[in-house]
PDB file of C-alpha atoms in Angstrom:
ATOM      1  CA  UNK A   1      40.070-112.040 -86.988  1.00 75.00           C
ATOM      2  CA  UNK A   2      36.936-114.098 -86.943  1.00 83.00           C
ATOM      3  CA  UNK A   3      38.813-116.699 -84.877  1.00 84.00           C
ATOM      4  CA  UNK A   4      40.376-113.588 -82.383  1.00 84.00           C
ATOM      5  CA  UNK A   5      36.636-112.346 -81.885  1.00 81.00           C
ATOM      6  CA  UNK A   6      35.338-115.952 -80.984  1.00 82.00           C
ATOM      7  CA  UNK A   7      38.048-116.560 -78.565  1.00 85.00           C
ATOM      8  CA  UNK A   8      37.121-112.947 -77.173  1.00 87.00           C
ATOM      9  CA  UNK A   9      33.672-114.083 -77.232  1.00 86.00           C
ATOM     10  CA  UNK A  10      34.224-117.608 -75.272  1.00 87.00           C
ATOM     11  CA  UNK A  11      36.402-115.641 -73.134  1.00 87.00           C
ATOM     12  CA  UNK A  12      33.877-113.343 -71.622  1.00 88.00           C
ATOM     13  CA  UNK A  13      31.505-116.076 -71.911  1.00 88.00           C
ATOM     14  CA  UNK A  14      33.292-118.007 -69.111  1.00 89.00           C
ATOM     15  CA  UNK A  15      34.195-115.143 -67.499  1.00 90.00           C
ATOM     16  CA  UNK A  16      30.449-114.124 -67.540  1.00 90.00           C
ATOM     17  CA  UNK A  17      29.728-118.016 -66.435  1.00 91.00           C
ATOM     18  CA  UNK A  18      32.064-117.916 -63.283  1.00 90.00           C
ATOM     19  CA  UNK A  19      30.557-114.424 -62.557  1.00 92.00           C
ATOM     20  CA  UNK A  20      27.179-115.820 -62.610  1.00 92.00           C
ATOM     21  CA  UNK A  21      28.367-119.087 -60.198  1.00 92.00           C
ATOM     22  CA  UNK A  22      29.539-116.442 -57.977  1.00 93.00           C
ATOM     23  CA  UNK A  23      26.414-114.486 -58.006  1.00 92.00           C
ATOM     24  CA  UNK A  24      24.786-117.519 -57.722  1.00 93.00           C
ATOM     25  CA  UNK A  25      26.615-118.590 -54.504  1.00 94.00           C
ATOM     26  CA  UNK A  26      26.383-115.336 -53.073  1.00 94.00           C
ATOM     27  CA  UNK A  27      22.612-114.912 -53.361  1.00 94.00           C
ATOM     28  CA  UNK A  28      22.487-118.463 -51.800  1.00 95.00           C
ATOM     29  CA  UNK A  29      24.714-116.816 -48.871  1.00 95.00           C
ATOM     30  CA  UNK A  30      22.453-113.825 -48.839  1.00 95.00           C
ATOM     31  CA  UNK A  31      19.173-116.097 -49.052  1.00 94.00           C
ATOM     32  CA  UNK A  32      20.904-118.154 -46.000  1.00 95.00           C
ATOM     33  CA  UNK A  33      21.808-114.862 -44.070  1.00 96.00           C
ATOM     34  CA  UNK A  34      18.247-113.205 -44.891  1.00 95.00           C
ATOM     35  CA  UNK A  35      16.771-116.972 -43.472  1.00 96.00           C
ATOM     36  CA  UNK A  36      18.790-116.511 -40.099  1.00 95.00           C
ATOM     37  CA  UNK A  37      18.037-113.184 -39.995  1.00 95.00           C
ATOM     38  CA  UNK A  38      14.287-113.679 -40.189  1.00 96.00           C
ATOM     39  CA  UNK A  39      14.470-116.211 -37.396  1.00 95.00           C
ATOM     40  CA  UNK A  40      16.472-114.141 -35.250  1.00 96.00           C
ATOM     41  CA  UNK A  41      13.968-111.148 -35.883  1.00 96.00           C
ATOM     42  CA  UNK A  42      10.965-113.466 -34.694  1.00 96.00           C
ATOM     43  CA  UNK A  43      12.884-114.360 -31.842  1.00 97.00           C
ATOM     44  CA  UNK A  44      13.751-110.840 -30.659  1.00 97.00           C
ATOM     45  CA  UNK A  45       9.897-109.966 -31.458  1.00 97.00           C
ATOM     46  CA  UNK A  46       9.036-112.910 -29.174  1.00 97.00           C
ATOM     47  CA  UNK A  47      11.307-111.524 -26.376  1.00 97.00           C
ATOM     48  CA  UNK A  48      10.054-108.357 -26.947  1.00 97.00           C
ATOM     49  CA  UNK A  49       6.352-109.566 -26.168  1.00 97.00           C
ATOM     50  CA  UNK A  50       7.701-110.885 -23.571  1.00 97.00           C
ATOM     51  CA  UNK A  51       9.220-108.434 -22.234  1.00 97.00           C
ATOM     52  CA  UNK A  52       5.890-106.356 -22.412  1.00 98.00           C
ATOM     53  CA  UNK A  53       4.263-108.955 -20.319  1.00 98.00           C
ATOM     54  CA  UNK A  54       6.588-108.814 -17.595  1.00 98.00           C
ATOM     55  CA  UNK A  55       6.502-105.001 -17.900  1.00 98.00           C
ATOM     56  CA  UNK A  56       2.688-105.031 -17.741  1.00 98.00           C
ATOM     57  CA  UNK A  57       3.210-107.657 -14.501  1.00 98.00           C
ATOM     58  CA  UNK A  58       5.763-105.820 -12.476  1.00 98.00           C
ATOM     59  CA  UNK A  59       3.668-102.296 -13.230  1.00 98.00           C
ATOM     60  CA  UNK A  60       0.751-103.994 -11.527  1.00 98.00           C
ATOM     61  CA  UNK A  61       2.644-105.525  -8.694  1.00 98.00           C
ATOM     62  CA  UNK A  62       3.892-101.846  -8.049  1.00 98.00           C
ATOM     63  CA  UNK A  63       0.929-100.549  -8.281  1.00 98.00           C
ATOM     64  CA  UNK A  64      -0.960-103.282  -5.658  1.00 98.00           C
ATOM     65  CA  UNK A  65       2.625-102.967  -3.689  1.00 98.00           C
ATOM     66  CA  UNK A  66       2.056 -99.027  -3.609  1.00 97.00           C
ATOM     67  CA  UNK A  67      -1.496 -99.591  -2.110  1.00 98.00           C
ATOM     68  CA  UNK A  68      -0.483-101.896   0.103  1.00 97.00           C
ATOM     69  CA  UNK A  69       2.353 -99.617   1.513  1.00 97.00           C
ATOM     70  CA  UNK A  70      -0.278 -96.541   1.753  1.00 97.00           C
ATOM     71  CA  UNK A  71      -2.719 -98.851   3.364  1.00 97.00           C
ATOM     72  CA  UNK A  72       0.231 -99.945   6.086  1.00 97.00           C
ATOM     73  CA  UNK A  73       1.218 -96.109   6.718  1.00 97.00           C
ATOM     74  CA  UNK A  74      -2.443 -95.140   7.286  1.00 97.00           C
ATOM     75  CA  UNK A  75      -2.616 -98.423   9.712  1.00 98.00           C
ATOM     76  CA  UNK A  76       0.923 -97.096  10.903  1.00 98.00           C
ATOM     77  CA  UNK A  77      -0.508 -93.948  11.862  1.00 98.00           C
ATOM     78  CA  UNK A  78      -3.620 -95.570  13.739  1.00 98.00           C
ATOM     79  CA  UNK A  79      -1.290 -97.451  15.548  1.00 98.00           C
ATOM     80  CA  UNK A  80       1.132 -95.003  16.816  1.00 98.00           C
ATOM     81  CA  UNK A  81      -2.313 -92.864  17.570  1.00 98.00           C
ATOM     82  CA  UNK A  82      -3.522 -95.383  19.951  1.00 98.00           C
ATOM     83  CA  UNK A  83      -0.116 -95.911  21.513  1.00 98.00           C
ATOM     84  CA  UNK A  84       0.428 -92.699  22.405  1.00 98.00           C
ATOM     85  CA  UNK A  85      -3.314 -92.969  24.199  1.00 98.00           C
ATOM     86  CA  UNK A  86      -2.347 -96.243  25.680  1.00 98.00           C
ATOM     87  CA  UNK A  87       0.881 -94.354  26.858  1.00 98.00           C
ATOM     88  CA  UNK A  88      -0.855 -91.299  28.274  1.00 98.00           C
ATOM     89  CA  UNK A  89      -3.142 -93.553  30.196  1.00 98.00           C
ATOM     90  CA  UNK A  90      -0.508 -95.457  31.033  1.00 98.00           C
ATOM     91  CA  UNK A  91       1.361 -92.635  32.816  1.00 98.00           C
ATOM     92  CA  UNK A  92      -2.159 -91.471  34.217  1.00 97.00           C
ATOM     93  CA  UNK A  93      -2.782 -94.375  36.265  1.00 97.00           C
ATOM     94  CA  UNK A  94       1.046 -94.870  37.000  1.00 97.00           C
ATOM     95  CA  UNK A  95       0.232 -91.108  38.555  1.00 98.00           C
ATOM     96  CA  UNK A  96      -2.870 -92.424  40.431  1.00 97.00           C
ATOM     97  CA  UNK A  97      -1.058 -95.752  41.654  1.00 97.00           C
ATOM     98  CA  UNK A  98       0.787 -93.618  43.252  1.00 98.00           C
ATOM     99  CA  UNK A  99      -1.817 -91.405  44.924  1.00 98.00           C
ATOM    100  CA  UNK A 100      -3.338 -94.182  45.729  1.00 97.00           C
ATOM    101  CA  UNK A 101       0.358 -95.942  47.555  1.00 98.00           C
ATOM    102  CA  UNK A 102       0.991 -92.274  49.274  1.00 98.00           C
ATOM    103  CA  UNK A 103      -3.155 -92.622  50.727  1.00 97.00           C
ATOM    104  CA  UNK A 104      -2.422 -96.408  51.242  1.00 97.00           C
ATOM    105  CA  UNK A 105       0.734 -95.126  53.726  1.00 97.00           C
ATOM    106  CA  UNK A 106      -0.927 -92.494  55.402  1.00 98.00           C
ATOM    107  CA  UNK A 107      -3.702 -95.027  56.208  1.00 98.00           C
ATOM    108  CA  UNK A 108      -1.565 -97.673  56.905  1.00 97.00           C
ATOM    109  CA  UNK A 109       0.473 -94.954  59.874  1.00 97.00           C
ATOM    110  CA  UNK A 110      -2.744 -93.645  61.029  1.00 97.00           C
ATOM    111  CA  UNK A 111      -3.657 -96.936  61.842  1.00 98.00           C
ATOM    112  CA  UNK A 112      -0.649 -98.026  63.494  1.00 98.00           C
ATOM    113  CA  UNK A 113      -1.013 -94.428  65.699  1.00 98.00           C
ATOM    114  CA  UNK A 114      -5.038 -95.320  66.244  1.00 97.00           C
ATOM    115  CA  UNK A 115      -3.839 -98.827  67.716  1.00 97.00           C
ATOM    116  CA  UNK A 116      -1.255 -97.133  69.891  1.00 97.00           C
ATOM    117  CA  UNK A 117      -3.523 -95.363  71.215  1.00 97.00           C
ATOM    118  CA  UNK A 118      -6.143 -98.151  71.705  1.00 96.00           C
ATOM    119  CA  UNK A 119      -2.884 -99.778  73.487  1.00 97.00           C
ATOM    120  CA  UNK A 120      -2.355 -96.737  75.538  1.00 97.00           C
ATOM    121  CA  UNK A 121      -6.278 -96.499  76.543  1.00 96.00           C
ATOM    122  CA  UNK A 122      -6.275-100.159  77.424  1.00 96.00           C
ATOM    123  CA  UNK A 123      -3.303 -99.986  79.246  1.00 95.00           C
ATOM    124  CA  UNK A 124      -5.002 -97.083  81.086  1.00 94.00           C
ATOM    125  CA  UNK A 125      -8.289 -99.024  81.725  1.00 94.00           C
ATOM    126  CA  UNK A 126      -6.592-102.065  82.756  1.00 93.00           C
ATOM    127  CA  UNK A 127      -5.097 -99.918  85.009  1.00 94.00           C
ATOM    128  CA  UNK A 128      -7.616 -98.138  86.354  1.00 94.00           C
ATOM    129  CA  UNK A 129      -9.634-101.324  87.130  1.00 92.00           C
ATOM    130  CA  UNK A 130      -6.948-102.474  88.601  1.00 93.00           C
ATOM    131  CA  UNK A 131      -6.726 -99.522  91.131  1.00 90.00           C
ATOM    132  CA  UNK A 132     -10.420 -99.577  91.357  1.00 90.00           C
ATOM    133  CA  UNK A 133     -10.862-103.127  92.204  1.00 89.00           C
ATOM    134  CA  UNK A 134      -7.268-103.027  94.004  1.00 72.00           C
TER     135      UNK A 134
END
């Protein structure tokens, strides 16, 4: 019996060996997996930072991209104020041009009647001085 329970014994014994070689081997898998792990949580934490940075970056270029757009509407504004002056002076002195053409007409007839009539009186004198000297 003595030699049943020592075969028993060296049984379990390798049994309990080759369990501990596969423990072994698996903790040295774990250990490996834990390693990569750890490097692939540094690397994620350095994305993540930056990340943040870029974050942090594009918030401010919004934010000086939102001033600059509320800086171009106010200037936008200004702008179409004065146009709309430089339009309704425009159309005010498009209105006086043409006063100013209709007068220019007028003048320009009356003249051509005034030197008819300087003609005619001429004419007239010429011929009177004619009959008078005649």
């Amino acid at each position: 019996m003595m030699e049943q329970d020592l075969e028993r014994a060296e049984e379990k014994a390798e049994l309990s060996e080759s369990k501990i070689v596969e423990l072994e081997e698996e903790l040295r898998v774990v250990g490996n997996n834990l390693k990569s792990l750890e490097v692939s949580e540094e690397k994620a934490n350095q994305r993540e930072e930056e990340y943040k940075n870029q974050i942090k970056t594009l918030t401010t270029r919004l934010k000086e991209a939102t001033q600059r757009e509320e800086t171009f509407e106010g200037q936008v504004k200004i702008l179409d104020s004065q146009l709309k002056e430089a339009e309704a002076r425009a159309e005010f002195a498009e209105r006086s041009v043409q006063k100013l053409q209709k007068e220019v007409d007028r003048l320009e007839d009356e003249l051509v009647h005034e030197k008819e009539k300087y003609k005619y009186i001429c004419d007239d004198l010429d011929l009177t001085f004619t009959e008078l000297v005649g």
